[in-house]
Every structure is written in C-alpha cells, then in structure tokens.
CSV table of C-alpha atoms in Angstrom, one decimal:
chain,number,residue,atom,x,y,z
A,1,UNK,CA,-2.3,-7.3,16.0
A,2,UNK,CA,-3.4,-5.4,12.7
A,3,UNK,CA,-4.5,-6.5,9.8
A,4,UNK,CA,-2.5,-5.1,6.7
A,5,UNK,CA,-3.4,-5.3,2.8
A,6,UNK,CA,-0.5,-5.1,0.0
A,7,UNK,CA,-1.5,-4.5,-3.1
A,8,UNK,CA,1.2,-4.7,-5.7
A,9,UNK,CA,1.8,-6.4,-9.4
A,10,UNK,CA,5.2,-8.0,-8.2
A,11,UNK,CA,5.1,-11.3,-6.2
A,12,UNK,CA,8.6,-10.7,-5.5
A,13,UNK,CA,8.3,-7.1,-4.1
A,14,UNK,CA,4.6,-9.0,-2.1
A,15,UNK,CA,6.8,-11.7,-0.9
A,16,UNK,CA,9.6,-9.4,0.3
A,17,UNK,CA,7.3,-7.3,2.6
A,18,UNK,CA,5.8,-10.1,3.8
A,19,UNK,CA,8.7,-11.4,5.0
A,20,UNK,CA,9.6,-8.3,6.0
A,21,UNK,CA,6.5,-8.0,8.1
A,22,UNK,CA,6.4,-11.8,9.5
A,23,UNK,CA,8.3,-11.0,13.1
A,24,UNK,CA,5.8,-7.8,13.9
A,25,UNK,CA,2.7,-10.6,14.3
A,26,UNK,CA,0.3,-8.3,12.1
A,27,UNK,CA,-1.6,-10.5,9.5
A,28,UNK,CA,-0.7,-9.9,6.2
A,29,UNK,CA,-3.1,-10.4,3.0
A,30,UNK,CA,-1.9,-9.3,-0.6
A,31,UNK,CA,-3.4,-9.0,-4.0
A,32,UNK,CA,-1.5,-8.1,-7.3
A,33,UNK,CA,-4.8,-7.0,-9.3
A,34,UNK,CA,-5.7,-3.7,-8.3
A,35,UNK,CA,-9.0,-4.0,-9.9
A,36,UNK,CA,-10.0,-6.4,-7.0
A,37,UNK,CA,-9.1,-3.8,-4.6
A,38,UNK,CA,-12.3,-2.4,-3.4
A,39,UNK,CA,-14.0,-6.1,-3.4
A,40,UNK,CA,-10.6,-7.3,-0.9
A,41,UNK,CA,-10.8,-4.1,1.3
A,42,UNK,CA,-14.7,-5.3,1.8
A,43,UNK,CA,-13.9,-8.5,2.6
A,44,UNK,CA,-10.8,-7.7,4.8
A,45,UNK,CA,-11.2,-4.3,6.4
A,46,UNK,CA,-7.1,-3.6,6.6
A,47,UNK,CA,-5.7,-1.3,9.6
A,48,UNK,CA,-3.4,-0.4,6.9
A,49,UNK,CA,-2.9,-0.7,3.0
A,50,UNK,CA,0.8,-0.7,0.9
A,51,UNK,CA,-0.3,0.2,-2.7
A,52,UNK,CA,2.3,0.1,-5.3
A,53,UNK,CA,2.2,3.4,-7.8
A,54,UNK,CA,2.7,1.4,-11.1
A,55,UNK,CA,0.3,-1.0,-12.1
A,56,UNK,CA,-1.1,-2.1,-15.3
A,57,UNK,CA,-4.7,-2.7,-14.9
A,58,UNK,CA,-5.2,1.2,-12.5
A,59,UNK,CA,-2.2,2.8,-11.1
A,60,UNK,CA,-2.1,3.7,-7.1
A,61,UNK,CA,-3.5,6.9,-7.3
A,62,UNK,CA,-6.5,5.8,-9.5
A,63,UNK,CA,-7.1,2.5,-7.1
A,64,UNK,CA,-6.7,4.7,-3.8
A,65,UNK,CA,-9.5,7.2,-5.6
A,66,UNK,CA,-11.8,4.4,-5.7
A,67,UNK,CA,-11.4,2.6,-2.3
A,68,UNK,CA,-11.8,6.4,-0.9
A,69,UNK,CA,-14.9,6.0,-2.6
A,70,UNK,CA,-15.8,2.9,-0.1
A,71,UNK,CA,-17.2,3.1,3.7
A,72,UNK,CA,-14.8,0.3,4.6
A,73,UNK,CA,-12.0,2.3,3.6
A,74,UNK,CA,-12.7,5.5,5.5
A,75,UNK,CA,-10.5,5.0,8.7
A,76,UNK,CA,-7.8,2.6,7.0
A,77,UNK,CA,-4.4,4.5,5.7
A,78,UNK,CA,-2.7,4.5,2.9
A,79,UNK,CA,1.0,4.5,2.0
A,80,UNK,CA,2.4,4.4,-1.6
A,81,UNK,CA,5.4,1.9,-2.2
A,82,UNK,CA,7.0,3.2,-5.7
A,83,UNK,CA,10.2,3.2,-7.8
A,84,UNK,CA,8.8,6.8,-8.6
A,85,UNK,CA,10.6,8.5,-5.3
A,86,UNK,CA,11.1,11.9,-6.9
A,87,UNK,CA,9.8,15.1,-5.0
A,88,UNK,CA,7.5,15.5,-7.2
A,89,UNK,CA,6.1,11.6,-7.1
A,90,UNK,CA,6.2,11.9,-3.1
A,91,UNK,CA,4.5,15.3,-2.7
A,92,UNK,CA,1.5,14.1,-5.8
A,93,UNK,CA,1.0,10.8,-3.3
A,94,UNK,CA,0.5,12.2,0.1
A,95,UNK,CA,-1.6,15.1,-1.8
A,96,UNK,CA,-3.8,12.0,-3.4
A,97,UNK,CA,-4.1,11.1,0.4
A,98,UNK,CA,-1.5,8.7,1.5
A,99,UNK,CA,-0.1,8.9,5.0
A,100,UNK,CA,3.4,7.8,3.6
A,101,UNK,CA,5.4,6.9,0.7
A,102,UNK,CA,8.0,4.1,0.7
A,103,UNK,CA,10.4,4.4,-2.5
A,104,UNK,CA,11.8,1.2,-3.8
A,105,UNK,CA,14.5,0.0,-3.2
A,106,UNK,CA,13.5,-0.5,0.6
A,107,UNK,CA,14.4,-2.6,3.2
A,108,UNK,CA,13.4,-5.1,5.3
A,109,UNK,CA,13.7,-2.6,8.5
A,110,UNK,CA,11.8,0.0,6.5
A,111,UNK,CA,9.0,-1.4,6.1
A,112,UNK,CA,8.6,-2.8,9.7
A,113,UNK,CA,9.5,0.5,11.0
A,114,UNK,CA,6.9,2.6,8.7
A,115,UNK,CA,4.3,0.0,9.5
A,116,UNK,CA,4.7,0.9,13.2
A,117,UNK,CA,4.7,4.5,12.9
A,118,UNK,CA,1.0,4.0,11.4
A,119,UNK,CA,0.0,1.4,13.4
C-alpha cells in the first residue's frame, strides 16, 4: 500500500480523487494550501503527490520547485492535475519534472489507473 499526497485548492476535486482512490487500499492525505507543502511532504513522505496547476497562494510548478528543493521529496513523483490540458501546459509540466499530467475533467477510472502506472 502507498501512501499518496493531493495537494489541490478544491475540496470537491480532493474529495472526488479520494473517492476515486478509496478501492485501490493506498492511504490518501490531502492539503489545499500549497504553502504547507514542503512542511506535509516532511511529515508524510508520499509514494506519490497529485498537485493541482492553479492555485492562489504558489501555482504547481512553483510548489513542485520547492519540494524538489527537499531530501524527502527526492524519490516521490509528481503528476500535475490541471484544467490547463493544452500541449503547451502538458509539455511545460513534465519539463518542470512531473511524471504525468491529468487534465480536468477526469474520471474516476483515470485517476486509479494513472495512480497504478506510478505506483
């Protein structure tokens, strides 16, 4: 069982891969302040992290910057969950480092099955 982080302003979109992810058995913690990032990826060590793009406080690419920036975060992967699903938008993410991109609107069978091809 793995331990995955979602880090996202929205309860709802939190609550929806949550659900998503309650049959696979991993354990599932979530934050929607990204400035509390690096302090939660201390404390939890995730297998895996879902960072939204679009934040108010730091955007994804700013807040994945930082926890690069961490020892705890060096063997944990990324993957963007965005509205921005352009070319562009997905090409910018994995060259910020993320091992994936999700674009919203997703489904329930996305996100379990991404989560298991990084897992």
């Amino acid at each position: 069982m793995a331990k995955i982080l979602i880090i996202d302003d929205s309860p709802a979109d939190i609550r929806f891969m949550t659900e998503a992810l309650r049959s696979t058995g991993h354990a599932v913690v979530s934050i929607t302040e990204s400035s509390k990032a690096e302090a939660t990826m201390e404390a939890e060590r995730p297998d895996l992290t879902l960072l939204d793009v679009v934040m108010p406080e730091r955007n994804g690419y700013e807040t994945l910057r930082a926890l690069k920036k961490l020892p705890a975060y060096a063997s944990t992967k990324v993957v963007f969950v965005s509205s921005k699903g352009s070319d562009t938008d997905v090409k910018w993410g994995l060259r910020q480092g993320a091992v994936d991109y999700l674009v919203k609107p997703y489904t329930p069978e996305q996100v379990v099955t991404l989560v298991s091809r990084h897992i």
